Tab-separated table of C-alpha atoms in Angstrom:
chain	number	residue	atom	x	y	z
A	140	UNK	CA	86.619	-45.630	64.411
A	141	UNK	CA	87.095	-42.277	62.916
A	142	UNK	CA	85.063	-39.257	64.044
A	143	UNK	CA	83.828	-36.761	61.618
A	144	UNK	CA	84.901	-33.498	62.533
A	145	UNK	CA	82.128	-30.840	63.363
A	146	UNK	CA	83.772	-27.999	60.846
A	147	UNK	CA	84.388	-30.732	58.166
A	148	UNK	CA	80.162	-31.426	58.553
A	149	UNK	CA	79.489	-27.871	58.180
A	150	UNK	CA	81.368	-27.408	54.874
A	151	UNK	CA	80.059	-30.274	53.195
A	152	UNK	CA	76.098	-29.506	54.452
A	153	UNK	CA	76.930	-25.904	53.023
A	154	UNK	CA	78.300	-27.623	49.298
A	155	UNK	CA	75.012	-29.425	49.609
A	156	UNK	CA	72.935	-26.709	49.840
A	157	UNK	CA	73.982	-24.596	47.613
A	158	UNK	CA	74.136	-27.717	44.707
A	159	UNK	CA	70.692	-28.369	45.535
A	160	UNK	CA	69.674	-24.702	44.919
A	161	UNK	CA	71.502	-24.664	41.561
A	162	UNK	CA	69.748	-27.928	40.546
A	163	UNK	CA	66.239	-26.237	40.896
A	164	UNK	CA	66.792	-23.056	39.334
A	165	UNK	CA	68.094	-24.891	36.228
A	166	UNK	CA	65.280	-26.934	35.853
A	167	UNK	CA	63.013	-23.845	36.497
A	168	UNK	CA	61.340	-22.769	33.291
A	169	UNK	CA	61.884	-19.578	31.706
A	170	UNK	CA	58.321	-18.476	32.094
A	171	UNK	CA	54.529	-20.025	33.059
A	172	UNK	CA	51.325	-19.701	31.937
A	173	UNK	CA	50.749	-16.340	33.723
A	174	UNK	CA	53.851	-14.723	33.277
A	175	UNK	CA	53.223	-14.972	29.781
A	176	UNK	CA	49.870	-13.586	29.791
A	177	UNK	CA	51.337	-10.716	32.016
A	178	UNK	CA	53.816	-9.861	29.369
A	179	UNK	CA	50.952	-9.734	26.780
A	180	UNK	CA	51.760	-13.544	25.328
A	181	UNK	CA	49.063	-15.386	24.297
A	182	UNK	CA	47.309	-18.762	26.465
A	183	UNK	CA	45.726	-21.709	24.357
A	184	UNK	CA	42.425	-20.975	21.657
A	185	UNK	CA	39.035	-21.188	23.166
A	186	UNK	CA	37.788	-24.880	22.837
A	187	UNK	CA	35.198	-25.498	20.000
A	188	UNK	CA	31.606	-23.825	20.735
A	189	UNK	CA	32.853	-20.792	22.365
A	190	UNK	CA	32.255	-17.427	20.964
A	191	UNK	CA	34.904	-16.977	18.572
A	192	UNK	CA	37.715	-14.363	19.424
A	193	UNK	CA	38.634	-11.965	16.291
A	194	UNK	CA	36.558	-8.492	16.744
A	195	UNK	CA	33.397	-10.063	15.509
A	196	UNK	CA	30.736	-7.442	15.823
A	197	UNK	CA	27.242	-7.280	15.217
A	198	UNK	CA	23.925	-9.487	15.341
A	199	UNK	CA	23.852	-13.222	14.314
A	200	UNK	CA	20.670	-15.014	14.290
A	201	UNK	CA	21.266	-18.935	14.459
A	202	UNK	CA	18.885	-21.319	12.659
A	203	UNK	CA	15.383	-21.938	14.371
A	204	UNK	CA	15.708	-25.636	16.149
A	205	UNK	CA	12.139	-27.281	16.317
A	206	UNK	CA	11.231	-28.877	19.244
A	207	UNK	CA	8.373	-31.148	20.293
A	208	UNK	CA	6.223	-28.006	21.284
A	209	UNK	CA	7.454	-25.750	19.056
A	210	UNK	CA	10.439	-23.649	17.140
A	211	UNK	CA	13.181	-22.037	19.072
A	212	UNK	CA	15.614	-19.405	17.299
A	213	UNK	CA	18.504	-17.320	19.046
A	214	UNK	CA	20.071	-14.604	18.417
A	215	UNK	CA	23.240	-13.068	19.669
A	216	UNK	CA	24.984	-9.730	19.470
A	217	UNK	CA	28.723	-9.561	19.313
A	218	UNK	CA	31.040	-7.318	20.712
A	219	UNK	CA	34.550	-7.389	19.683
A	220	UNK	CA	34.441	-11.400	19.368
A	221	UNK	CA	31.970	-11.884	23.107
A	222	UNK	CA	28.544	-12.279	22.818
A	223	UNK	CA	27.326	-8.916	24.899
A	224	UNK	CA	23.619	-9.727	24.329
A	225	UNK	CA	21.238	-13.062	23.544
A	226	UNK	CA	17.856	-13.031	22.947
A	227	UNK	CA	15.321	-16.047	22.010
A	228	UNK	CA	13.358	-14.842	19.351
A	229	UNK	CA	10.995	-18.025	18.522
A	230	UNK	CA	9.992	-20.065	21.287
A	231	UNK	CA	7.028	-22.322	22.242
A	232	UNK	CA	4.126	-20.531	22.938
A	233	UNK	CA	0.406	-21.301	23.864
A	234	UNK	CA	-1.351	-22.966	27.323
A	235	UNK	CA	1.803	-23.898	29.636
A	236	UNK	CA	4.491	-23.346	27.031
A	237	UNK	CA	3.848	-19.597	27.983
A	238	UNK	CA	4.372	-20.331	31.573
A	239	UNK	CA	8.054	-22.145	30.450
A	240	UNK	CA	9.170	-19.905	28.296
A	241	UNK	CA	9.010	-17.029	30.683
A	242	UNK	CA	11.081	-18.733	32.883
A	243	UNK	CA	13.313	-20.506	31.138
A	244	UNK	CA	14.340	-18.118	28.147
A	245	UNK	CA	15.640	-15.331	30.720
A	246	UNK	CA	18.014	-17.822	32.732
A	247	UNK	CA	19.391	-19.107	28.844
A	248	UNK	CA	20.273	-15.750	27.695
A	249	UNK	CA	21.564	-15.355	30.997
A	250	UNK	CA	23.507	-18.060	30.860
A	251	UNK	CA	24.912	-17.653	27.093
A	252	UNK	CA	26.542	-14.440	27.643
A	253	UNK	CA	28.065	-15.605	31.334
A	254	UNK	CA	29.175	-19.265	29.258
A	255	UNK	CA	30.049	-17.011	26.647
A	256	UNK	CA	29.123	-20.230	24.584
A	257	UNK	CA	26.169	-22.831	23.919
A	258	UNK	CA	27.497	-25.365	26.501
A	259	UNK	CA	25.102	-24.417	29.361
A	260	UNK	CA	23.033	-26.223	32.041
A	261	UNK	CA	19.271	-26.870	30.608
A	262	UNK	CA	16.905	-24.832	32.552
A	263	UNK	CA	14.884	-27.406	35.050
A	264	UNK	CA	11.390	-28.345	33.785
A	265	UNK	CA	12.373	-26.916	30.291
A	266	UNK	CA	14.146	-29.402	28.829
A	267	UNK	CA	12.924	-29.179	24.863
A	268	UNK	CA	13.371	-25.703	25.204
A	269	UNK	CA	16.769	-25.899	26.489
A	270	UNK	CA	17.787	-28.196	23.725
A	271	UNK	CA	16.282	-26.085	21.114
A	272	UNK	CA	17.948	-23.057	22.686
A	273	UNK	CA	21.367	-24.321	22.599
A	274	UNK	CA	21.503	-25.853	19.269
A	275	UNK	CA	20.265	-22.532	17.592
A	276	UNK	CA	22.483	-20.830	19.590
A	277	UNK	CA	25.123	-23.129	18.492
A	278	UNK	CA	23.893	-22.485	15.436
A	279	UNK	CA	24.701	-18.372	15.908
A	280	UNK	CA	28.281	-18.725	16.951
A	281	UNK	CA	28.591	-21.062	14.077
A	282	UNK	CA	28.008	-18.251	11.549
A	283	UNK	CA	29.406	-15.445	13.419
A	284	UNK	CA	32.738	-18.100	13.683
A	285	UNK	CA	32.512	-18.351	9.917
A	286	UNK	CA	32.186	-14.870	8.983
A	287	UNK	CA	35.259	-14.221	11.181
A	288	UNK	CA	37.425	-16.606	9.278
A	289	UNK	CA	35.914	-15.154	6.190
A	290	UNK	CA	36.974	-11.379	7.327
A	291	UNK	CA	40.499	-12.496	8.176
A	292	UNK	CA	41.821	-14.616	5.517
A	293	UNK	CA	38.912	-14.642	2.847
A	294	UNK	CA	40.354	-13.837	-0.165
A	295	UNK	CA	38.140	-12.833	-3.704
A	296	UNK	CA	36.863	-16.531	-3.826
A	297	UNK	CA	36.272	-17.059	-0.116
A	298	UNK	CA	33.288	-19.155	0.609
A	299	UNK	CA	30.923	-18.234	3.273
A	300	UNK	CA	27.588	-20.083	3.886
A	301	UNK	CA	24.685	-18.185	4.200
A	302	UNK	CA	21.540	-19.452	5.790
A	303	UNK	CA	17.871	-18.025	4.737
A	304	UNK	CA	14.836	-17.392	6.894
A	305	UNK	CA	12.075	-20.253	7.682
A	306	UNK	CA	9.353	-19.883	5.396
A	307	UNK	CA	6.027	-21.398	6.529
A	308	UNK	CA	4.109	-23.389	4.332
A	309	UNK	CA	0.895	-25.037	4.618
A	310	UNK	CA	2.725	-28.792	5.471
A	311	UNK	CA	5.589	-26.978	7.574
A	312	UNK	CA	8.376	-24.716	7.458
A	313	UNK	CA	10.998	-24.722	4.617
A	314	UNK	CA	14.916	-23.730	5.050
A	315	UNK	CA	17.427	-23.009	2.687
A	316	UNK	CA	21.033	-22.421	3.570
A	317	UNK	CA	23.483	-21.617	0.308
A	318	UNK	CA	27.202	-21.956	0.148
A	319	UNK	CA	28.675	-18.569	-1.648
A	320	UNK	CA	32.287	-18.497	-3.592
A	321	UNK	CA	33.668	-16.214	-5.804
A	322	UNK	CA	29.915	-14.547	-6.339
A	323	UNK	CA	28.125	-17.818	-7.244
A	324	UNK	CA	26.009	-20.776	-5.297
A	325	UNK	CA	28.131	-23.934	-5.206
A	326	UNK	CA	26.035	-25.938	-2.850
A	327	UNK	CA	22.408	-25.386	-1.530
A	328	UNK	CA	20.137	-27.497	0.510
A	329	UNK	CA	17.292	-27.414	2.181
A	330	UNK	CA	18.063	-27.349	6.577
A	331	UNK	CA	14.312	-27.553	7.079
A	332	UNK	CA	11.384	-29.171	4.935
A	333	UNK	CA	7.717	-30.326	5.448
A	334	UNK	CA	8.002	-33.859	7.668
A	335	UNK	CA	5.194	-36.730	7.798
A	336	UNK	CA	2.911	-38.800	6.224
A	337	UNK	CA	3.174	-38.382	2.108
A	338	UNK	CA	5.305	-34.913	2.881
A	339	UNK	CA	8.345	-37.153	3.586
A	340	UNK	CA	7.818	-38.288	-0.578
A	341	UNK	CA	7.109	-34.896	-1.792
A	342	UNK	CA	10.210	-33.538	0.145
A	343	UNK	CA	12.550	-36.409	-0.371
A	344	UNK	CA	11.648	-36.274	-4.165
A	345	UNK	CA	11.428	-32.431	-4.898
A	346	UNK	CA	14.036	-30.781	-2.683
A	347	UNK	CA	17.364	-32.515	-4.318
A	348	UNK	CA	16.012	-31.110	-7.702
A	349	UNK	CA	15.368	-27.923	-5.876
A	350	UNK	CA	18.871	-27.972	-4.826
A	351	UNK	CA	19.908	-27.918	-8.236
A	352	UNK	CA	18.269	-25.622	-9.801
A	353	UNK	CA	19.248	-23.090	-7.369
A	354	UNK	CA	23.079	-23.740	-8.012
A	355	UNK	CA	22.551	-24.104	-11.980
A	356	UNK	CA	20.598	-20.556	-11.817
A	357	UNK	CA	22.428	-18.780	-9.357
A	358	UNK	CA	19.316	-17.045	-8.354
A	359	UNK	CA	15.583	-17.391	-6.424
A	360	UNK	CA	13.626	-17.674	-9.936
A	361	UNK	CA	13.780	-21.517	-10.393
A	362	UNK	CA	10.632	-23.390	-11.413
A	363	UNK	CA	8.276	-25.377	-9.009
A	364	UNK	CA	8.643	-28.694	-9.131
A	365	UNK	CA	5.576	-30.709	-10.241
A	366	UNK	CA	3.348	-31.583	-7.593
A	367	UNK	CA	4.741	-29.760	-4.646
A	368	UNK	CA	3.834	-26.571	-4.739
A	369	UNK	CA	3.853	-25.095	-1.068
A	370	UNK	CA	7.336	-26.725	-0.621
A	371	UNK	CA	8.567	-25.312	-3.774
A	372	UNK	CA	6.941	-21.692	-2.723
A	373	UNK	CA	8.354	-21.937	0.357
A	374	UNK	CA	11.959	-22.706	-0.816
A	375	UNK	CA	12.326	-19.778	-2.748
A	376	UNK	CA	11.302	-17.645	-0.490
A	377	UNK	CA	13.924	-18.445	2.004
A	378	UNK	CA	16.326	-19.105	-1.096
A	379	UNK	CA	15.829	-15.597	-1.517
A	380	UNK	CA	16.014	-14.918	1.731
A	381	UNK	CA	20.094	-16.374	1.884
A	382	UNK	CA	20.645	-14.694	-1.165
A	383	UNK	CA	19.919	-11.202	0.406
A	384	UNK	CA	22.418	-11.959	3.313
A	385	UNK	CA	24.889	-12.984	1.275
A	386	UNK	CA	27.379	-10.210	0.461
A	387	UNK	CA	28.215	-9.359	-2.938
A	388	UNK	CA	31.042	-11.030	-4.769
A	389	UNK	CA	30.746	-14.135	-2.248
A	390	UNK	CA	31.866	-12.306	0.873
A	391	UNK	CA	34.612	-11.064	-0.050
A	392	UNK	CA	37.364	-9.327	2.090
A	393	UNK	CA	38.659	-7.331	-0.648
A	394	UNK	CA	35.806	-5.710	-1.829
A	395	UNK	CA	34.614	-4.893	1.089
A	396	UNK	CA	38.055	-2.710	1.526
A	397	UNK	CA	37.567	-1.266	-1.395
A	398	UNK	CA	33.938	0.135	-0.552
A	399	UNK	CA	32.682	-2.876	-2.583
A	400	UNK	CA	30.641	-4.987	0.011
A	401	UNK	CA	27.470	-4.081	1.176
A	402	UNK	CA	28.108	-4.125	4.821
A	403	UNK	CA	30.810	-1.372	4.733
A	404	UNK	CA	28.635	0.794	2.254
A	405	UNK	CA	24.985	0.052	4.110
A	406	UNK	CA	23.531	-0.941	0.397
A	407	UNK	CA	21.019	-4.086	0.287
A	408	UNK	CA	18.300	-6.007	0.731
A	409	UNK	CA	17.705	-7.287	4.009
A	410	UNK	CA	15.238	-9.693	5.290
A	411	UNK	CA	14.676	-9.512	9.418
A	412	UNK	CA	13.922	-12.805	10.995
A	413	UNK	CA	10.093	-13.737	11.877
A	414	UNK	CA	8.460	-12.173	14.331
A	415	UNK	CA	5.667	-14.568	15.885
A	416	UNK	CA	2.222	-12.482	16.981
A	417	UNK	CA	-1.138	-13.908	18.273
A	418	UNK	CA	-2.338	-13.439	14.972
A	419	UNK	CA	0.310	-15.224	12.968
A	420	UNK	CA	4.052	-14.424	11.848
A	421	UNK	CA	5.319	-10.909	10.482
A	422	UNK	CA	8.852	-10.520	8.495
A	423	UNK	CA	10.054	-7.547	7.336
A	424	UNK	CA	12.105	-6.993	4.615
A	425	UNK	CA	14.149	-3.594	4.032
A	426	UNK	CA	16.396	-1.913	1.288
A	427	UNK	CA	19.261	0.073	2.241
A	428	UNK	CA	21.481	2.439	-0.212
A	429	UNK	CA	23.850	5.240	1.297
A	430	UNK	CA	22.755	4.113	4.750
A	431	UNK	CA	19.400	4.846	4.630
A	432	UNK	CA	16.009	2.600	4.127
A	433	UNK	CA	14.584	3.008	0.469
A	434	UNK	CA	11.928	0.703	0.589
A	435	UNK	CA	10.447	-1.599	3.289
A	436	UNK	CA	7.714	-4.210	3.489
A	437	UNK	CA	6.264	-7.185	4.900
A	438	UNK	CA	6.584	-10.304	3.192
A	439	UNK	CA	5.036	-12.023	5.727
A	440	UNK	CA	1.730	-10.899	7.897
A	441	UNK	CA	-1.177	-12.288	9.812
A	442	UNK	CA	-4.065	-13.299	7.238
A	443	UNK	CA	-7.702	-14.686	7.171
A	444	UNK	CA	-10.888	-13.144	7.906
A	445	UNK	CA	-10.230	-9.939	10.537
A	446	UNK	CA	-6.601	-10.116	9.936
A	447	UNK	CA	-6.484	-9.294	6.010
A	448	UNK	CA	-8.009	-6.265	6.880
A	449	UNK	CA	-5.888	-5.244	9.652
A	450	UNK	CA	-3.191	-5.909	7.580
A	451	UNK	CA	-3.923	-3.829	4.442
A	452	UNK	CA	-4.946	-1.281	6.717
A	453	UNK	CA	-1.749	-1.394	8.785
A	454	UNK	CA	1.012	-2.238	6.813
A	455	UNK	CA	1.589	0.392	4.124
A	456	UNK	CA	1.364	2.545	6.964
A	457	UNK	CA	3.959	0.958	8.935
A	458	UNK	CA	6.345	0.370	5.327
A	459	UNK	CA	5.718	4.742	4.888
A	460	UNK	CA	6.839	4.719	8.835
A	461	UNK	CA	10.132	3.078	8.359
A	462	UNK	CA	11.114	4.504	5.433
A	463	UNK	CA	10.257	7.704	7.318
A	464	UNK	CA	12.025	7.339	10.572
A	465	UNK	CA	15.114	5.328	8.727
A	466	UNK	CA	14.419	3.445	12.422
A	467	UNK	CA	12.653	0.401	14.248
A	468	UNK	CA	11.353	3.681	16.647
A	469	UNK	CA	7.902	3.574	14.997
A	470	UNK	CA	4.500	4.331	15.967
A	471	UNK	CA	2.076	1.643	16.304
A	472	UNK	CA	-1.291	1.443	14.058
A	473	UNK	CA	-4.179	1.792	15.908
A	474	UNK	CA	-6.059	-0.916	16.003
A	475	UNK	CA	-3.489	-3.124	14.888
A	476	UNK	CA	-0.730	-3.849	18.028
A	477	UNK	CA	0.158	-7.033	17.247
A	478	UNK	CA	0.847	-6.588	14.004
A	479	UNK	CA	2.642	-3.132	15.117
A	480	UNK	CA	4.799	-4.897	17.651
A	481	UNK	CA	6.003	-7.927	15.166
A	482	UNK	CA	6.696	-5.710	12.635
A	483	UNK	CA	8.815	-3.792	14.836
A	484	UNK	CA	10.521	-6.579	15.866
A	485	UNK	CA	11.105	-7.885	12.342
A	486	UNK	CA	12.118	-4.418	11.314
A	487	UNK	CA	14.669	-4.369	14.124
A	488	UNK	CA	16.279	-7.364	12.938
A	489	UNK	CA	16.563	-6.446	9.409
A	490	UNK	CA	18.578	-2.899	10.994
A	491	UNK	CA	21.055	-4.995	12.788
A	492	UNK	CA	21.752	-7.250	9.929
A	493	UNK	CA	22.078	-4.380	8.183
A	494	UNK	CA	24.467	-2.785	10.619
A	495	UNK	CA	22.206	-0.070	11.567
């Protein structure tokens, strides 16, 4: 038998070596995952829900979500595509509700801008809350996703949709949200609408033809439909609402570069969201030209008995102040702080819409 000679060994472990070496550097790849982001490449989009990445900037109230004890509605302010801020600005109030929603609605808006999205843990022993929470702030990314697309590839017939305020009625609150292209309303329906008992048949029968009238007019001044008054009333209003939001010429990009679009130029109307008081819900609604606020009032305020004097008593006060100030920074009316401190509120959110 033949012994293998010790130098002979040595070679052929060296050959080995060094083909085993060359084997794993070819099948190395030519860079990872971080490498590339190192180098300034770019890693896989955000999954669905996230806050949406594109320099979106600005304040973006989602839809209210009702909830067994009451309506929740969120809204977010953007920075550059992240949510920086989140706020709840309906939630359930009255006996414990109060109690919840003091603890609750801090760890959410905690929670959304860490998450930077509405997939977060429900708060313990707040779970309607939580739900409502999430959805409207599912709702908020939603648009503020949408009018990112809209601001990077909309062209003159772009269509954005454009959702209106709640307006309460008597039976419940009503909803509208529009879709806007090329300047016009191509679809409009009705997100919330009075619920139970014979509302269902009112709402089932006079919303569709609602609906219609708003895209065959274009505009808020459609006729009530016969035998639902409140529900008509109250769909116009937020009708009107969505049409004040929605930029002119259908959110278009181009117009907006050429000084056209009322964002860039601060000229509009602009309706802030509801602002709930002890004494009932106050909405502000402002008009901006050259930057500045024109005109402002209240479209909605506390009423009955006491109230509809605090209100005429307060109120053109408060419209002189803001007009005055060009500001939310206002002095309260004696006598009336609720009313004051909602209409604040209300004015606030009008500003940022407003960009201001």
């Amino acid at each position: 038998m033949r012994k293998s000679h010790p130098v002979r060994r040595a070679v052929l472990a060296g050959a080995a070596t060094v083909s085993g070496i060359v084997l794993l550097l070819s099948l190395k790849p030519a860079s990872d995952p971080g490498s590339a982001q190192a180098a300034g490449g770019q890693l896989p989009p955000a999954a669905a829900g996230q806050a949406p990445q594109g320099g979106v900037n600005g304040a973006v109230t989602g839809d209210a979500a009702q909830t067994q004890y009451g309506p929740v509605q969120v809204r977010v302010t953007m920075s550059n595509g992240k949510i920086t801020k989140a706020e709840a600005v309906q939630t359930p109030k009255g006996g414990q509700s109060d109690q919840i929603t003091a603890n609750a609605v801090p760890r959410l808006n905690q929670a959304a801008v860490a998450a930077q999205s509405a997939d977060i843990d429900a708060v313990s022993g707040a779970t309607y809350t939580s739900a409502g929470y999430k959805k409207s702030l599912q709702s908020a990314l939603d648009k503020a996703k949408a009018s990112a697309g809209a601001a990077q590839g909309g062209g003159a017939g772009a269509a954005r949709t454009v959702t209106g305020d709640v307006a309460q009625t008597q039976y419940g609150p009503v909803q509208v949200r529009i879709t806007v292209a090329g300047g016009k309303i191509t679809k409009a329906e009705a997100v919330q609408a009075p619920k139970g008992g014979r509302s269902d048949q009112i709402t089932s029968s006079s919303v569709p033809r609602l609906n219609q009238a708003a895209v065959a007019t274009g505009t808020a001044q459609i006729d009530s439909v016969s035998g639902a008054t409140y529900t008509s009333a109250g769909y116009k209003k937020s009708l009107q609402s969505a049409l004040d939001k929605a930029p002119a010429g259908g959110g278009s990009s181009q117009a907006a570069g050429e000084g056209g679009g009322r964002e860039q130029t601060g000229t509009g109307t602009f309706t802030g969201g509801v602002a709930q008081t002890e004494y009932g819900p106050v909405q502000v609604r402002i008009t901006v030209a050259g930057g500045k606020i024109t005109k402002a009032e209240a479209v909605q305020a506390p009423k009955g008995g006491r109230s509809d004097q605090i209100t005429s008593g307060s109120v053109p006060r408060l419209n002189q102040a803001a007009v005055a100030t060009g500001t939310a920074q206002i002095d309260s009316v004696s006598g009336a702080t609720y009313t004051s401190a909602g209409y604040k509120k209300s004015l606030q959110s009008a500003l940022d819409q407003a960009g201001g």
